[in-house]
mmCIF file of C-alpha atoms in Angstrom:
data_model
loop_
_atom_site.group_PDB
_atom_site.id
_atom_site.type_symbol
_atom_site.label_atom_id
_atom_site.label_comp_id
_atom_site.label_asym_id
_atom_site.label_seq_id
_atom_site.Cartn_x
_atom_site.Cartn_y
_atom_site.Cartn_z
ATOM 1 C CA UNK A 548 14.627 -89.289 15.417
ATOM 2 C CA UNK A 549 13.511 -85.677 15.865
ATOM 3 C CA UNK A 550 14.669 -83.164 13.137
ATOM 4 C CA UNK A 551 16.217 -80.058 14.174
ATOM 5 C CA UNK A 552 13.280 -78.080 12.205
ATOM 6 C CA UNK A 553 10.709 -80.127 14.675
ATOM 7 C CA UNK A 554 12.669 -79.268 17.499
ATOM 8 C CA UNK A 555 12.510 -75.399 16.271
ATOM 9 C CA UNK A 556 8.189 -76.101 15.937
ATOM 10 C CA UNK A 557 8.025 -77.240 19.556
ATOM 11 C CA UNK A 558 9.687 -74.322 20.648
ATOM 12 C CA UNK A 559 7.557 -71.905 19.191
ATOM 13 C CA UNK A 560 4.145 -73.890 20.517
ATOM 14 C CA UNK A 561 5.714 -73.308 23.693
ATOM 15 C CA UNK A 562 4.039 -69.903 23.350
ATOM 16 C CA UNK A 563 1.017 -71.659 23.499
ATOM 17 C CA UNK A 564 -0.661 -72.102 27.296
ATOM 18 C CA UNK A 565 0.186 -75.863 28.324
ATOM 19 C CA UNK A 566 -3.085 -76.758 28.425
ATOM 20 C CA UNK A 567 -3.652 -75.986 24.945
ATOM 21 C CA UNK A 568 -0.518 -77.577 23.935
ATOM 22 C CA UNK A 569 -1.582 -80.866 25.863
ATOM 23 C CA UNK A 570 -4.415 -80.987 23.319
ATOM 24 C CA UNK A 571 -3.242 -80.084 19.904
ATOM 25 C CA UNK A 572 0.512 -80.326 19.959
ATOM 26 C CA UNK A 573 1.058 -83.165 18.066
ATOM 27 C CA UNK A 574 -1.361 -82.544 15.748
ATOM 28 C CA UNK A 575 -0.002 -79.367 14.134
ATOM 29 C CA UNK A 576 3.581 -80.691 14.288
ATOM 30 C CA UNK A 577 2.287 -83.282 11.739
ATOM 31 C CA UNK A 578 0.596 -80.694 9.816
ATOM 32 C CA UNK A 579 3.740 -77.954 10.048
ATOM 33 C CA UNK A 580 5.984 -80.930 8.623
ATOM 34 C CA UNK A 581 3.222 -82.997 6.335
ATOM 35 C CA UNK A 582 5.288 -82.171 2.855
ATOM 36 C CA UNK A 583 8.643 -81.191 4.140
ATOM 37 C CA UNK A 584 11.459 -83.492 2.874
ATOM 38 C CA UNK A 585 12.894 -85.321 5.745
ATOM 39 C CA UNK A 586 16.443 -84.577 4.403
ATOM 40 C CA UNK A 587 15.678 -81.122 4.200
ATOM 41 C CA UNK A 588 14.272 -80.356 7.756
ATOM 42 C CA UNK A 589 17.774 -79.639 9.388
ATOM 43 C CA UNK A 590 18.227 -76.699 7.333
ATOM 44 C CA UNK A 591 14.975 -75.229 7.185
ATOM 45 C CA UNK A 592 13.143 -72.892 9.916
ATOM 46 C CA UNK A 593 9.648 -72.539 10.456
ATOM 47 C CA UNK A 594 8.588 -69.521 8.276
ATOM 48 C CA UNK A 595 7.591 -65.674 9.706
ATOM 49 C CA UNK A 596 3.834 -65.718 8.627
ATOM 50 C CA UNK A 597 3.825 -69.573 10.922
ATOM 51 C CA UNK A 598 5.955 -67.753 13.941
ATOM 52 C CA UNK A 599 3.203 -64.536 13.863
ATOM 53 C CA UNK A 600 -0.128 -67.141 13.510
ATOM 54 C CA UNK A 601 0.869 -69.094 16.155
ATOM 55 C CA UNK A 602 1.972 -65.541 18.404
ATOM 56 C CA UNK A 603 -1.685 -64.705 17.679
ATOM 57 C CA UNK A 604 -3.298 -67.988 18.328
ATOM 58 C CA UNK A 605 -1.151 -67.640 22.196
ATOM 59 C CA UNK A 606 -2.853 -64.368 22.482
ATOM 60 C CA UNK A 607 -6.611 -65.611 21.540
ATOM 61 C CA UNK A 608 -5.559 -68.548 24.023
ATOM 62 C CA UNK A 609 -4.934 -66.114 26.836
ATOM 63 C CA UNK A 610 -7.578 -64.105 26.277
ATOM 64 C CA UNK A 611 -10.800 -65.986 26.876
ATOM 65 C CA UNK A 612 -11.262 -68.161 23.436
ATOM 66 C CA UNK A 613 -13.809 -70.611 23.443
ATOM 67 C CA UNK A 614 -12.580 -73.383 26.039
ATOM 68 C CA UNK A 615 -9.741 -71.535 27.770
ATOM 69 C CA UNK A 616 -9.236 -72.136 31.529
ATOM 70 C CA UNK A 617 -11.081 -70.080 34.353
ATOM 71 C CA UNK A 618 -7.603 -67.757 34.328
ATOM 72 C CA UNK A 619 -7.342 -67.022 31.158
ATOM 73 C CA UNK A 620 -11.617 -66.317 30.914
ATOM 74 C CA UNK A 621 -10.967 -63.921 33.141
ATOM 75 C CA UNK A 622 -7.645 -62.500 31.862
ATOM 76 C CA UNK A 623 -10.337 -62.022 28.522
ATOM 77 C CA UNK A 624 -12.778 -60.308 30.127
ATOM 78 C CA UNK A 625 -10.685 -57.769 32.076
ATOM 79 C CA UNK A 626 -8.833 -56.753 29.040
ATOM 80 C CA UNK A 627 -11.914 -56.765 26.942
ATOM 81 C CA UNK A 628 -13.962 -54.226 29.361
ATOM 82 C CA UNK A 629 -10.006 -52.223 30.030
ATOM 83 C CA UNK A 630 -10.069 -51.387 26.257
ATOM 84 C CA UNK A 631 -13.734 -50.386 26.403
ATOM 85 C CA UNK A 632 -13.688 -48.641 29.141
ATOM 86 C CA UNK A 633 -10.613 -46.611 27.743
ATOM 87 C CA UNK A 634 -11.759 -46.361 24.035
ATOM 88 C CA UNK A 635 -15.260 -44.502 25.874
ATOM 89 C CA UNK A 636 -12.997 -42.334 27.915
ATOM 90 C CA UNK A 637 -10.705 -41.543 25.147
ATOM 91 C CA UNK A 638 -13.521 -40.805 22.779
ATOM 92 C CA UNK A 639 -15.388 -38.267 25.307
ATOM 93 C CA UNK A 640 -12.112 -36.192 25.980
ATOM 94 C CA UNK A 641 -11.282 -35.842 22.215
ATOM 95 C CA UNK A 642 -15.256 -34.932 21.471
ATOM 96 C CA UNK A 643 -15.836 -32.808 24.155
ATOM 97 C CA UNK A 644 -12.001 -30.620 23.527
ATOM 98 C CA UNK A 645 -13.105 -29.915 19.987
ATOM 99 C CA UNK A 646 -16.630 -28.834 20.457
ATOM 100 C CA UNK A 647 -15.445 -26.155 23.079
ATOM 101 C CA UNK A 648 -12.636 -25.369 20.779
ATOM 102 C CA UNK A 649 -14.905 -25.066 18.458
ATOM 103 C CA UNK A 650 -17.705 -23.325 20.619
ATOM 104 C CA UNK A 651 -15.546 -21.203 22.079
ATOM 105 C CA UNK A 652 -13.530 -19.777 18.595
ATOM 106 C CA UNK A 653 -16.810 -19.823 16.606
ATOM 107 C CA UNK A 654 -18.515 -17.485 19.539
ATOM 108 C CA UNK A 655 -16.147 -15.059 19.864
ATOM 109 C CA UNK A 656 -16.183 -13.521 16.140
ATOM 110 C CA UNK A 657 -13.099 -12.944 13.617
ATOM 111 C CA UNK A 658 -10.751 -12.937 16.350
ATOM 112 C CA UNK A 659 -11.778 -16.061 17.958
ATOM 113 C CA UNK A 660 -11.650 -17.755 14.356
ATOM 114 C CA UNK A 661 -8.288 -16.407 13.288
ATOM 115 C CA UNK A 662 -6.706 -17.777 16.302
ATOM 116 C CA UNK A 663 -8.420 -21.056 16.021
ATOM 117 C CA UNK A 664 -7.436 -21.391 11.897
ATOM 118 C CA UNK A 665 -3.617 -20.044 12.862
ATOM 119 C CA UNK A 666 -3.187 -23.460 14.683
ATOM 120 C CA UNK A 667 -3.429 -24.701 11.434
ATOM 121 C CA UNK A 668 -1.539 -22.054 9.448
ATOM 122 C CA UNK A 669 1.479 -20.288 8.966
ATOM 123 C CA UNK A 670 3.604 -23.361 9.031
ATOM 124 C CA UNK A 671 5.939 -25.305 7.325
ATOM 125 C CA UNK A 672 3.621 -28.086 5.058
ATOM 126 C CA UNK A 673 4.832 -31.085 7.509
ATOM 127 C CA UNK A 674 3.961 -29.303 10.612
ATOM 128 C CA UNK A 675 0.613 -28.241 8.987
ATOM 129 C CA UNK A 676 -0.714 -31.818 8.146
ATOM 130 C CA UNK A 677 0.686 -33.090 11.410
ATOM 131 C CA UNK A 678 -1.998 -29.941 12.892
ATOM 132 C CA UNK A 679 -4.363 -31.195 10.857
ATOM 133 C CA UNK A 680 -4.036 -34.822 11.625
ATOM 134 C CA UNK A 681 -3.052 -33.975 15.560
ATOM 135 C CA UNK A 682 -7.044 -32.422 15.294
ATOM 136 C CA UNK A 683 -8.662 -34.916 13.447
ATOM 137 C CA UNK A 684 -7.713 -38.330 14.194
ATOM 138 C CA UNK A 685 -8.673 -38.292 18.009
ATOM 139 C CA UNK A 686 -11.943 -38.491 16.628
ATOM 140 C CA UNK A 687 -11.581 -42.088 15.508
ATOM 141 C CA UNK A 688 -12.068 -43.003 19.073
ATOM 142 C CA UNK A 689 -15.483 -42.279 19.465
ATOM 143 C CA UNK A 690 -16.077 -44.200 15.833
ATOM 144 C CA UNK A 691 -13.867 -46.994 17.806
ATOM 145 C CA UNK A 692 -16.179 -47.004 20.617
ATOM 146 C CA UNK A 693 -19.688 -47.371 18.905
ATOM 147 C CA UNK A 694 -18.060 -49.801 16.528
ATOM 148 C CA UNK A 695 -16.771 -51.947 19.052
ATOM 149 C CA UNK A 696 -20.124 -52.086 20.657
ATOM 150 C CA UNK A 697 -21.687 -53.072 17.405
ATOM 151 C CA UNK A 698 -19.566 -55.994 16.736
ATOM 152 C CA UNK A 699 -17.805 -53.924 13.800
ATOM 153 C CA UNK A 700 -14.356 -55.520 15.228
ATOM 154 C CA UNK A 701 -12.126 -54.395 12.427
ATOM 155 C CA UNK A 702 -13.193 -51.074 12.513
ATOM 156 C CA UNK A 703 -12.814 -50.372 15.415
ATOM 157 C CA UNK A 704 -9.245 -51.590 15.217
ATOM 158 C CA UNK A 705 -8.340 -49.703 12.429
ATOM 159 C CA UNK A 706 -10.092 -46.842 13.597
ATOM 160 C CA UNK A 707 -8.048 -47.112 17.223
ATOM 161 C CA UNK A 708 -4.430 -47.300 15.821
ATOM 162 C CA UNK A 709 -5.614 -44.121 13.845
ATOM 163 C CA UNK A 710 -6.620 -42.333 16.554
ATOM 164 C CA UNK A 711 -3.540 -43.204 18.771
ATOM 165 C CA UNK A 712 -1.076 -41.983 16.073
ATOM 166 C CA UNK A 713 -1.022 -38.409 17.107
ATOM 167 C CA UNK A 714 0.467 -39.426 20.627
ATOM 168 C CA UNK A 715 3.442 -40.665 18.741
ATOM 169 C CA UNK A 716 4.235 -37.194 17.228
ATOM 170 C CA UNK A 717 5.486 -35.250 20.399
ATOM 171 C CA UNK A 718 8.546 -38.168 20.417
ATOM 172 C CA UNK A 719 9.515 -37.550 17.399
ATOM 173 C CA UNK A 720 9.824 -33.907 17.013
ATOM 174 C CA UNK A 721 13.516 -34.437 18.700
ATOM 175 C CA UNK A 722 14.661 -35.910 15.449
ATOM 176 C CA UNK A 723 12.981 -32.556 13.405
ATOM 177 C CA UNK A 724 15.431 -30.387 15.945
ATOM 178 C CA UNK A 725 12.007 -28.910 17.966
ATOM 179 C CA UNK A 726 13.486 -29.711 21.942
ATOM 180 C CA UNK A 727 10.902 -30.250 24.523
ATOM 181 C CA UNK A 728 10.687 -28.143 27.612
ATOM 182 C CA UNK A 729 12.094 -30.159 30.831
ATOM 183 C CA UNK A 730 9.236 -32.577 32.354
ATOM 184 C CA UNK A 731 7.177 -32.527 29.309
ATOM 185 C CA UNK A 732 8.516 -35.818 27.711
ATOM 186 C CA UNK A 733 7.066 -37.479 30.892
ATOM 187 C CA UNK A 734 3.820 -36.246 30.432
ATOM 188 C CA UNK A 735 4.410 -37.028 26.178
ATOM 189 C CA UNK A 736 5.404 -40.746 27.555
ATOM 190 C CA UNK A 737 2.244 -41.110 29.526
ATOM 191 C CA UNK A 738 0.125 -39.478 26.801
ATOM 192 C CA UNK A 739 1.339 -42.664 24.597
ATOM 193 C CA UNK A 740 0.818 -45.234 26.992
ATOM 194 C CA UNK A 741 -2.819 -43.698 27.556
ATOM 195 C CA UNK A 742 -3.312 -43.621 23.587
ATOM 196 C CA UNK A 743 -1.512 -46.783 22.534
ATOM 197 C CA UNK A 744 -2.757 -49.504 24.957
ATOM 198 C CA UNK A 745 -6.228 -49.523 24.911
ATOM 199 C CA UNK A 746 -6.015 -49.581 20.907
ATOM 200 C CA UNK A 747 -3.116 -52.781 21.539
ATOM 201 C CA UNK A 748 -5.360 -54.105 24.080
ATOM 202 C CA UNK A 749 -8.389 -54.013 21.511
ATOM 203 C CA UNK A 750 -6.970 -55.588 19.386
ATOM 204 C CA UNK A 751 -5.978 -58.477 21.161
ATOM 205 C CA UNK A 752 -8.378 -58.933 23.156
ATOM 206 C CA UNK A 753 -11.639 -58.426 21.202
ATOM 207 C CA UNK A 754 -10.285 -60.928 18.399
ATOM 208 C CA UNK A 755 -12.951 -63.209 16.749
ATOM 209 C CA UNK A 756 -13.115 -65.771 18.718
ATOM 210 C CA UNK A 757 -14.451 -62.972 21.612
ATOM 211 C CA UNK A 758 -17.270 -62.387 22.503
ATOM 212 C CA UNK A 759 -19.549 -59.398 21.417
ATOM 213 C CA UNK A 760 -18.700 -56.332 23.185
ATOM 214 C CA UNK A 761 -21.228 -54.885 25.717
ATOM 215 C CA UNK A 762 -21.321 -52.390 28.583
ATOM 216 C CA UNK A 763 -21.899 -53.449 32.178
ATOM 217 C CA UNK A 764 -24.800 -51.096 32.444
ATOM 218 C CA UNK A 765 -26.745 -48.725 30.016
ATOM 219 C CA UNK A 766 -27.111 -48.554 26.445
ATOM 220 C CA UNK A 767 -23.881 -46.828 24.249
ATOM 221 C CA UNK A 768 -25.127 -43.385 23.314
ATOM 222 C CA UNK A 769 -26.365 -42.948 26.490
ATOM 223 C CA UNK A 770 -23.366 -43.664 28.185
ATOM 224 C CA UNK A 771 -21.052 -41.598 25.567
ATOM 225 C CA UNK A 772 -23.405 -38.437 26.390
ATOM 226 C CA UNK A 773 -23.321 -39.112 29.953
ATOM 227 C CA UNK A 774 -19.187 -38.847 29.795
ATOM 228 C CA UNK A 775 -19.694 -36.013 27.535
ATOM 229 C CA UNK A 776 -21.835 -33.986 30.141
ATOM 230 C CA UNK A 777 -19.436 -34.637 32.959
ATOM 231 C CA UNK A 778 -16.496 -34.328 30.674
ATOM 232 C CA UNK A 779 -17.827 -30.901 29.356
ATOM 233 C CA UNK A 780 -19.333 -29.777 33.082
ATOM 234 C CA UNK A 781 -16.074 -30.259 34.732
ATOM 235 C CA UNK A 782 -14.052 -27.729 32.160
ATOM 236 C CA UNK A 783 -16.740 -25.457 32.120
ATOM 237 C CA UNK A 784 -17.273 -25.036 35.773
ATOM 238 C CA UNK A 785 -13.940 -25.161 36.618
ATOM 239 C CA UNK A 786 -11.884 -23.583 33.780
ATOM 240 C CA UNK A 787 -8.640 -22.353 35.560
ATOM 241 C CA UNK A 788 -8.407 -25.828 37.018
ATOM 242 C CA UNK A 789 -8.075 -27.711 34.031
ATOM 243 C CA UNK A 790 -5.448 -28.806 31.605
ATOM 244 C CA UNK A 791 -5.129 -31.431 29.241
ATOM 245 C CA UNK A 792 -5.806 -34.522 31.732
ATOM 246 C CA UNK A 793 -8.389 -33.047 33.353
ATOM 247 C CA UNK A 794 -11.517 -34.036 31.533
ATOM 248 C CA UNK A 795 -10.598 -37.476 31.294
ATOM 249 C CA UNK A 796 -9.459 -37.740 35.027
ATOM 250 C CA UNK A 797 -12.765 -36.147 36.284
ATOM 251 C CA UNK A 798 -14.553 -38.193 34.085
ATOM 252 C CA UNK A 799 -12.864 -41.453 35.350
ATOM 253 C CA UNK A 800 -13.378 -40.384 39.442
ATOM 254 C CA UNK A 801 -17.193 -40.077 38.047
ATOM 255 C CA UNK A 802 -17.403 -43.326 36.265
ATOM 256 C CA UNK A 803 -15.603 -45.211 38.340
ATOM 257 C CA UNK A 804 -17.717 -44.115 41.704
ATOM 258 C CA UNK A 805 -20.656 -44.625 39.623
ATOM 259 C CA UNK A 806 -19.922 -48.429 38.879
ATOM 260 C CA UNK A 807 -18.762 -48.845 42.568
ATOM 261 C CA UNK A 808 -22.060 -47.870 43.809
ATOM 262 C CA UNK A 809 -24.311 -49.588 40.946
ATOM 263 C CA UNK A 810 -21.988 -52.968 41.655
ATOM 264 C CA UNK A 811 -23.215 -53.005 45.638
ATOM 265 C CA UNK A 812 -26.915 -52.928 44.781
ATOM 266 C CA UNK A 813 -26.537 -55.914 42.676
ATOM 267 C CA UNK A 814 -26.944 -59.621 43.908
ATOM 268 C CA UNK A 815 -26.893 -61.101 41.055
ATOM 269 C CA UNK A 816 -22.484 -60.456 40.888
ATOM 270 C CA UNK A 817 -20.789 -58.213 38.536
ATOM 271 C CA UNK A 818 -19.570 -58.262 35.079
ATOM 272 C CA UNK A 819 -16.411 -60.540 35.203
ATOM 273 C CA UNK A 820 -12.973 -58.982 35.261
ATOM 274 C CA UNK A 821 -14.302 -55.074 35.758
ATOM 275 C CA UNK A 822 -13.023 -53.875 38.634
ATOM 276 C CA UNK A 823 -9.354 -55.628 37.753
ATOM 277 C CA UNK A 824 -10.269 -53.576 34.169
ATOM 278 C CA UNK A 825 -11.132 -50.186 36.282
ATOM 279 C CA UNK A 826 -8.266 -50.634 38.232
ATOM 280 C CA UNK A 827 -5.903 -50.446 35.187
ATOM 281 C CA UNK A 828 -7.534 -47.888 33.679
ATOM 282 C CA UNK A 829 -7.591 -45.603 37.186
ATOM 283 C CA UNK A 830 -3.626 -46.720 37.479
ATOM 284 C CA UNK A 831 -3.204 -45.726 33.714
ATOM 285 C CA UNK A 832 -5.143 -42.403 33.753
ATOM 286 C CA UNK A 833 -2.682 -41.908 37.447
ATOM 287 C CA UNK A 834 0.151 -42.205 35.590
ATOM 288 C CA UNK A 835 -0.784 -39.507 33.246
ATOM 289 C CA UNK A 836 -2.122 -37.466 35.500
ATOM 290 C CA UNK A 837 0.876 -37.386 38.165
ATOM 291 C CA UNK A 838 3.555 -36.873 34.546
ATOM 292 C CA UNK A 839 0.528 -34.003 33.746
ATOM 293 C CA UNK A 840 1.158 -32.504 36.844
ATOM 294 C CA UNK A 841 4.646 -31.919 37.261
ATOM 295 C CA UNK A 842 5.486 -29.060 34.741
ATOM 296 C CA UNK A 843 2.930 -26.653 36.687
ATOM 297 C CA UNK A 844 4.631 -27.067 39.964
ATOM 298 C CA UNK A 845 7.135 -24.589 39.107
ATOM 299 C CA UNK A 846 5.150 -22.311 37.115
ATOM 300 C CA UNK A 847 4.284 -18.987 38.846
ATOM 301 C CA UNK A 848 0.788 -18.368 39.034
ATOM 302 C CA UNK A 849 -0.485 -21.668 38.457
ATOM 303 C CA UNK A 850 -1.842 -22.502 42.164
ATOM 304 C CA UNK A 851 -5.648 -23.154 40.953
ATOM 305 C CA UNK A 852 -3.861 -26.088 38.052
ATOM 306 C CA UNK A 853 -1.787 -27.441 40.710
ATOM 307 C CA UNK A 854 -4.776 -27.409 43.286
ATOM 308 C CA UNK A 855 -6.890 -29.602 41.287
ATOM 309 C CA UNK A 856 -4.568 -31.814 39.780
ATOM 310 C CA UNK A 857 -3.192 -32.727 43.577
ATOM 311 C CA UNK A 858 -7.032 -32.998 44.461
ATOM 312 C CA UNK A 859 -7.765 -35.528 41.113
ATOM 313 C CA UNK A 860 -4.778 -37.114 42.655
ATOM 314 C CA UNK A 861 -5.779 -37.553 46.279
ATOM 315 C CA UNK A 862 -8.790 -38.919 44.678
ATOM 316 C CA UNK A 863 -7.537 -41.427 42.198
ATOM 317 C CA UNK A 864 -4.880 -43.181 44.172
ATOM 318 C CA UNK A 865 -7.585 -44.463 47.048
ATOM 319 C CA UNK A 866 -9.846 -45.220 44.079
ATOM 320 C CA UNK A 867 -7.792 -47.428 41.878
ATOM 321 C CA UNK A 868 -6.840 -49.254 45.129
ATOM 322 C CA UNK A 869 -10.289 -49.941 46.524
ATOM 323 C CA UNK A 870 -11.123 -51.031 42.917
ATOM 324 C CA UNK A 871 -7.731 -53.500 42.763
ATOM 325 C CA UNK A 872 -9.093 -54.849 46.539
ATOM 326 C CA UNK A 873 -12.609 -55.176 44.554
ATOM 327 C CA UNK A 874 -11.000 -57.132 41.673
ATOM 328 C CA UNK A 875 -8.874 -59.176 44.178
ATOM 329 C CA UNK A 876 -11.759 -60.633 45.712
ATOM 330 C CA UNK A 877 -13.456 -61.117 42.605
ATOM 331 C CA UNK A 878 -10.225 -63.081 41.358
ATOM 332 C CA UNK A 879 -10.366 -65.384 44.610
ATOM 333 C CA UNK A 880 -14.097 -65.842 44.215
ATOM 334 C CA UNK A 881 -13.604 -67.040 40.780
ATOM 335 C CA UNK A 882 -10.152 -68.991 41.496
ATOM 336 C CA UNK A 883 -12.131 -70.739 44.459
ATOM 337 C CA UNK A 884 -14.930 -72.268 41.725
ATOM 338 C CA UNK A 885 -17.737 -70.036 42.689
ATOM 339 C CA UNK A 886 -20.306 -71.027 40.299
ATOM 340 C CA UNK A 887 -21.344 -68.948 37.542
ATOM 341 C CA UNK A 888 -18.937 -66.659 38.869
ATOM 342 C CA UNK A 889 -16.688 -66.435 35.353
ATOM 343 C CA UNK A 890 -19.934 -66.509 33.393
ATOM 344 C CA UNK A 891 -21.816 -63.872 35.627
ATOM 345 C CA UNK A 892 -22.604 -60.651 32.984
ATOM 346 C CA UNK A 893 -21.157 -61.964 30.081
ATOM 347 C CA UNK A 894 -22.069 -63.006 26.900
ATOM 348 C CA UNK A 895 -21.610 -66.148 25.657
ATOM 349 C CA UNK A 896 -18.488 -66.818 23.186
ATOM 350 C CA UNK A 897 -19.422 -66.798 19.270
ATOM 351 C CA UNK A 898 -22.214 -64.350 20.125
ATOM 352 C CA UNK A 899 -22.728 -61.279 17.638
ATOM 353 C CA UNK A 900 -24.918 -58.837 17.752
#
């Protein structure tokens, strides 16, 4: 006779893929109820730490562990290179804003410095280590980034949440009696989703049963400096056009092109799951820069902001959808069977490097 706490066991393994449970069902009921009394298993409940290892074990499942279905391989991969390919993009934007600030206070003598240091100042203590930290953390991105890409898996997940806290400020400051202007809590909404789902999707997806992170093409630093040149060119050259999404949307267009045109030469197929990943990212870094966008349109004076934003716009929304069309196809090649075609570009699973 099944015990009500078996029945309550089964019905967390249901968050388990099917194919898994097929396999090992059975075998960790036993083990869940090997030295619970039988008399006592109608009042007892499977315990929180049990519920959150077998939430986590669902998530390795889904995300390419060693032995998951074609789907789920692929599901892996995609989120794997969608956190990269954020955590890189993050990490330029945040380097590249604070050496200009930098640059440009430092370069323009006692005045430059005082107004860079009364960011900082002048305040209330909260509101100066929230400055402080608002400055600082963004940083942990780029330590994220060359982390990840050196198999350091828990630093670069520790160092992610860090660096996405500051996006959670700007919601808060409501409850400290600071109110917003109109349209800006849909660009501080976007700004969160840009910040806080490339560090969740790191951490799910580059768990230890993953394999070793790697870029489709180049080696890390040189890819970091190449996003820092066209992060850096695009506010330098055009410095009326640009506000705070800017950077990383120009950046993006660049990238994104760039992988487009490197992916057509090959014949030897693609990384796995990177233009589904791209396509994310490009919808993602849309969102922001649409919710970016709207506060200028009724600003006086701010035709050259507006121009460019509508321009990254034009740009991104034909862009994310030939790279969705791109990942489509590569999702029906794979679906079909095409051999090698989940393997093609990736490392194997358990590598390190």
């Amino acid at each position: 006779m099944t015990t009500l706490l078996e029945t309550r066991y089964r019905a967390v393994l249901r968050l388990l893929p099917a194919s898994y449970r097929r396999e090992r069902e059975e075998e960790m009921v036993e083990t869940y109820l090997w030295g619970v009394d039988r008399d006592l298993q109608d009042q007892s409940r499977p315990t929180l730490g049990e519920v959150a290892s077998i939430a986590a074990l669902a998530v390795r499942c889904r995300l390419g562990a060693p032995g998951a279905p074609r789907r789920y391989a692929l599901l892996g991969a995609a989120v794997r290179l969608f956190a990269l390919s954020a955590v890189l993009l993050l990490a330029v934007s945040a380097v590249v804003d604070r050496v200009l600030e930098l640059t440009w206070a430092f370069t323009r003598g006692a005045s430059g410095r005082q107004m860079f240091l009364t960011g900082f100042t002048g305040r209330n203590t909260t509101e100066t280590v929230v400055a402080v930290l608002t400055w600082t953390l963004p940083l942990l991105w780029a330590v994220a980034y060359f982390a990840l890409l050196h198999d350091h898996r828990r630093l670069a997940r520790y160092s992610a949440f860090g660096a996405a806290l500051p996006a959670l400020w700007p919601l808060a400051r409501p409850l400290t009696g600071d109110a917003l202007p109109p349209g800006v809590p849909w660009y501080e909404a976007s700004a969160v989703l840009l910040a806080w789902l490339p560090a969740l999707a790191l951490g799910a997806a580059h768990h230890r049963d993953a394999p070793a992170a790697r870029l489709p093409a180049g080696s890390p630093g040189l890819v970091f400096l190449a996003g820092c040149v066209v992060a850096g060119g695009s506010l330098v050259l055009l410095p009326g056009a640009a506000d705070t999404v800017w950077a990383p949307a120009t950046c993006f267009v660049v990238g994104a092109l760039g992988w487009l045109l490197w992916r057509a030469r090959r014949t030897d197929g693609a990384s796995p799951g990177a233009a589904l990943a791209l396509a994310a990212l490009g919808l993602l870094v849309l969102t922001a820069r649409v919710a970016a966008l709207y506060p200028w349109l009724h600003v006086p004076g701010a035709g050259l902001v507006v121009g460019g934003g509508l321009g990254q716009t034009a740009v991104l929304v034909p862009l994310t959808a030939a790279l969705a069309v791109v990942g489509g196809r590569d999702l029906a090649r794979i679906s079909a069977g095409t051999p090698g075609a989940v393997a093609a570009g990736a490392p194997r699973h358990g590598t390190r490097r």
